[in-house]
Amino acid sequence: MKLIAPSILSADFTRLKEEIQAVETAGADWIHADVMDGHFVPNLTFGPMVVEAVRRATALPIDVHLMIHEPDRYIPDFAKAGATYVSVHAETCAHLNRTVQLIRDCGARPGVVLNPATPVETLQWILEYLDFVLVMSVNPGFGGQRFIPNSIAKIVLLKKMITDKGLQTLIQIDGGVSPQTIADIAAAGADVFVAGSAIFNSPDYRRTILAMRQLANR
Ligand code: DX5
Ligand code: ZN
């Protein structure tokens, strides 16, 4: 099953509840929330308070993508705020196994994120403990960037690693996902499609999500 996860990074924050409810009504599967600290990535967004507000605006799973140094310091707060899924960048964790365990102990489902230049092999000894892997197809920090083409080959490699290990781990893709790029990404083996600007900058969320879902399932 292919899942669509609109990223609220591209939503109108003056109407955040309305925007979330609009994508929920339009058929979104997860709500993707991008947390940035101005250190790991060159941008700042929001913390657990906003995630808690998102929790009150929707019944959908909330997928918190942490682009922050020392994620262990904040994981319990995000879990308490209502995060269903929490992902951390492999590049930010000195003790990745411990961080993944912490996410689970807090009652959320763990994912690990790979930057565009971080190899799939990084996951060799952590994959079996994850619910999902997030492959970044842009350098994290901003919405509206162009999809990095070799992310496709990376998904194929990751899919093979998951299959070879007999696992069910979901593959999520984030960055430059649009009706133009989604079919090839889906064919490579991705399951969960994060899209910010492609959905929130479109005039009709329902049409866009439907079109993306159809292209992903082809
Ligand atoms: C980027 C974020 C993405 C962002 C994607 O660092 O992780 O979730 O919202 O934006 P688009 O879909 O516009 O590339
Ligand atoms: Zn993201």
Coordinates of C-alpha atoms and ligand atoms in Angstrom, one line a residue:
M1 CA 0.0 0.0 0.0
K2 CA 1.3 3.4 -1.0
L3 CA 0.8 6.2 1.6
I4 CA 0.8 10.0 1.1
A5 CA 2.1 12.2 3.9
P6 CA 1.7 15.9 3.3
S7 CA 4.4 18.0 5.0
I8 CA 3.0 21.0 6.9
L9 CA 6.2 22.9 6.2
S10 CA 4.5 24.2 3.1
A11 CA 1.1 24.9 4.8
D12 CA -0.2 28.3 5.7
F13 CA 0.6 28.5 9.4
T14 CA -2.0 31.2 10.0
R15 CA -4.5 28.5 9.2
L16 CA -2.7 25.4 10.4
K17 CA -5.8 23.5 11.7
E18 CA -7.8 24.3 8.5
E19 CA -4.8 23.2 6.3
I20 CA -4.4 19.9 8.2
Q21 CA -8.1 19.2 8.1
A22 CA -8.2 20.0 4.4
V23 CA -5.5 17.5 3.6
E24 CA -7.1 14.9 5.9
T25 CA -10.4 15.4 4.0
A26 CA -8.5 15.2 0.7
G27 CA -7.2 11.7 1.5
A28 CA -3.9 12.2 3.3
D29 CA -2.6 9.1 5.2
W30 CA -0.1 10.6 7.6
I31 CA 0.8 14.2 8.6
H32 CA 4.5 14.9 8.2
A33 CA 6.0 17.5 10.7
D34 CA 9.5 18.8 10.0
V35 CA 11.4 19.8 13.1
M36 CA 14.6 21.9 12.4
D37 CA 17.1 23.3 14.9
G38 CA 19.2 25.8 12.9
H39 CA 22.3 23.7 13.6
F40 CA 21.9 20.3 11.9
V41 CA 20.0 22.1 9.1
P42 CA 20.2 25.8 8.1
N43 CA 16.6 26.5 9.1
L44 CA 14.3 26.7 12.2
T45 CA 10.8 25.5 12.4
F46 CA 8.9 24.3 15.5
G47 CA 9.0 22.0 18.5
P48 CA 6.7 19.8 20.6
M49 CA 4.1 22.6 21.3
V50 CA 3.2 22.8 17.7
V51 CA 3.1 19.0 17.3
E52 CA 0.7 18.9 20.3
A53 CA -1.5 21.4 18.4
V54 CA -1.3 19.3 15.3
R55 CA -2.4 16.3 17.5
R56 CA -5.6 18.2 18.4
A57 CA -6.3 19.1 14.8
T58 CA -6.4 15.6 13.3
A59 CA -6.9 11.9 14.0
L60 CA -4.3 10.9 11.4
P61 CA -0.9 9.5 12.4
I62 CA 1.7 12.3 13.0
D63 CA 5.1 11.6 11.5
V64 CA 7.7 13.8 13.2
H65 CA 10.9 14.2 11.2
L66 CA 13.7 15.4 13.5
M67 CA 16.4 17.4 11.8
I68 CA 18.1 18.3 15.1
H69 CA 21.3 17.6 16.9
E70 CA 21.1 15.5 20.1
P71 CA 17.6 14.2 19.3
D72 CA 17.5 12.1 22.6
R73 CA 17.0 15.3 24.5
Y74 CA 13.6 16.0 22.9
I75 CA 12.2 12.6 21.8
P76 CA 10.2 12.1 25.1
D77 CA 8.6 15.5 24.6
F78 CA 7.6 14.8 21.0
A79 CA 6.2 11.4 22.0
K80 CA 4.2 13.0 24.8
A81 CA 2.9 15.7 22.3
G82 CA 1.3 12.9 20.3
A83 CA 3.9 11.8 17.6
T84 CA 3.0 8.4 16.1
Y85 CA 6.2 8.1 14.2
V86 CA 9.5 9.7 15.0
S87 CA 12.5 9.7 12.7
V88 CA 16.1 10.7 13.5
H89 CA 19.0 11.4 11.1
A90 CA 21.7 8.7 11.3
E91 CA 24.2 11.6 11.0
T92 CA 22.9 13.1 14.3
C93 CA 23.2 10.1 16.5
A94 CA 26.4 8.9 18.2
H95 CA 24.4 5.9 19.6
L96 CA 21.8 5.2 17.0
N97 CA 20.6 1.9 18.6
R98 CA 20.0 3.6 21.9
T99 CA 18.1 6.5 20.2
V100 CA 15.9 4.1 18.3
Q101 CA 15.2 2.1 21.5
L102 CA 14.3 5.4 23.2
I103 CA 11.7 6.3 20.6
R104 CA 10.1 2.8 21.1
D105 CA 10.3 3.1 24.9
C106 CA 8.4 6.4 24.6
G107 CA 5.6 4.7 22.7
A108 CA 6.4 6.0 19.2
R109 CA 7.4 4.1 16.0
P110 CA 11.1 4.6 15.1
G111 CA 12.5 5.6 11.7
V112 CA 16.0 6.5 10.6
V113 CA 16.7 9.1 8.0
L114 CA 19.6 9.1 5.4
N115 CA 20.8 12.3 3.9
P116 CA 21.4 12.2 0.1
A117 CA 25.1 11.3 0.5
T118 CA 24.8 8.9 3.4
P119 CA 25.1 5.3 2.3
V120 CA 22.4 2.6 2.8
E121 CA 25.1 0.5 4.5
T122 CA 24.7 2.7 7.5
L123 CA 21.5 0.8 8.3
Q124 CA 23.1 -2.7 8.2
W125 CA 22.8 -3.3 12.0
I126 CA 19.8 -1.1 12.8
L127 CA 17.3 -2.0 10.1
E128 CA 15.7 -4.8 12.0
Y129 CA 14.8 -2.4 14.8
L130 CA 13.0 0.1 12.6
D131 CA 9.4 0.6 11.4
F132 CA 10.6 2.7 8.5
V133 CA 13.6 4.3 6.7
L134 CA 13.4 7.8 5.4
V135 CA 15.4 8.4 2.2
M136 CA 16.1 12.2 1.8
S137 CA 15.9 13.1 -1.9
V138 CA 16.9 16.7 -1.2
N139 CA 19.4 18.2 1.3
P140 CA 17.2 18.7 4.3
G141 CA 16.2 22.2 5.4
F142 CA 13.8 23.6 2.9
G143 CA 10.7 22.8 0.9
G144 CA 10.4 23.2 -2.8
Q145 CA 13.8 21.8 -3.8
R146 CA 14.4 19.6 -6.8
F147 CA 14.4 15.8 -6.5
I148 CA 18.0 14.4 -6.5
P149 CA 17.8 11.6 -9.2
N150 CA 20.2 9.1 -7.7
S151 CA 17.8 8.7 -4.8
I152 CA 16.0 6.2 -7.1
A153 CA 19.0 3.8 -7.1
K154 CA 19.3 4.2 -3.4
I155 CA 15.7 3.1 -2.8
V156 CA 16.3 0.0 -5.0
L157 CA 19.3 -0.9 -3.0
L158 CA 17.5 -0.3 0.3
K159 CA 14.5 -2.4 -0.9
K160 CA 16.9 -5.2 -1.6
M161 CA 18.4 -5.0 1.8
I162 CA 15.0 -5.1 3.4
T163 CA 13.9 -8.1 1.3
D164 CA 17.1 -10.0 1.8
K165 CA 16.7 -9.7 5.6
G166 CA 13.1 -10.8 5.4
L167 CA 11.8 -7.5 6.9
Q168 CA 8.7 -5.5 6.3
T169 CA 10.3 -2.1 7.0
L170 CA 8.6 0.8 5.1
I171 CA 10.6 3.0 2.8
Q172 CA 9.7 6.7 3.0
I173 CA 10.9 9.3 0.6
D174 CA 11.1 13.1 1.3
G175 CA 12.0 16.0 -1.0
G176 CA 10.9 17.0 -4.5
V177 CA 8.1 14.4 -4.5
S178 CA 5.4 15.5 -7.0
P179 CA 3.1 14.1 -9.7
Q180 CA 6.1 14.4 -12.0
T181 CA 8.4 12.3 -9.9
I182 CA 6.2 10.0 -7.9
A183 CA 5.8 7.1 -10.4
D184 CA 9.5 6.4 -10.7
I185 CA 10.0 6.6 -7.0
A186 CA 7.1 4.2 -6.4
A187 CA 8.4 1.8 -9.0
A188 CA 11.8 1.7 -7.2
G189 CA 10.1 0.5 -4.0
A190 CA 9.0 3.4 -1.8
D191 CA 5.9 3.0 0.3
V192 CA 5.4 6.4 2.0
F193 CA 5.6 9.7 0.0
V194 CA 6.2 13.0 1.8
A195 CA 5.1 16.0 -0.2
G196 CA 5.0 19.6 0.9
S197 CA 5.0 22.1 -1.9
A198 CA 3.4 19.7 -4.5
I199 CA 0.3 19.5 -2.3
F200 CA 0.1 22.8 -0.4
N201 CA 1.0 24.9 -3.4
S202 CA -1.6 23.2 -5.5
P203 CA -5.1 24.7 -6.0
D204 CA -7.0 21.4 -5.2
Y205 CA -5.5 19.2 -2.5
R206 CA -7.9 16.3 -3.2
R207 CA -7.1 16.2 -6.9
T208 CA -3.3 16.4 -6.2
I209 CA -3.3 13.6 -3.6
L210 CA -5.6 11.4 -5.8
A211 CA -3.3 11.9 -8.8
M212 CA -0.2 11.1 -6.7
R213 CA -1.8 8.0 -5.3
Q214 CA -2.9 6.8 -8.7
L215 CA 0.6 7.4 -10.2
A216 CA 2.2 5.7 -7.2
N217 CA 0.0 2.6 -7.5
R218 CA 0.5 2.1 -11.3
Ligands
DX5_1 C1 12.9 19.1 3.9 C2 11.7 18.5 4.6 C3 10.6 18.1 3.7 C4 9.9 19.2 3.0 C5 9.7 18.7 1.6 O1 14.0 19.2 4.7 O2 12.2 17.3 5.3 O3 9.7 17.3 4.5 O4 8.7 19.6 3.5 O5 9.3 19.7 0.8 P1 8.9 19.4 -0.7 O6 7.9 18.3 -0.8 O7 8.4 20.8 -1.2 O8 10.2 19.0 -1.4
ZN2 ZN 10.6 16.0 6.2

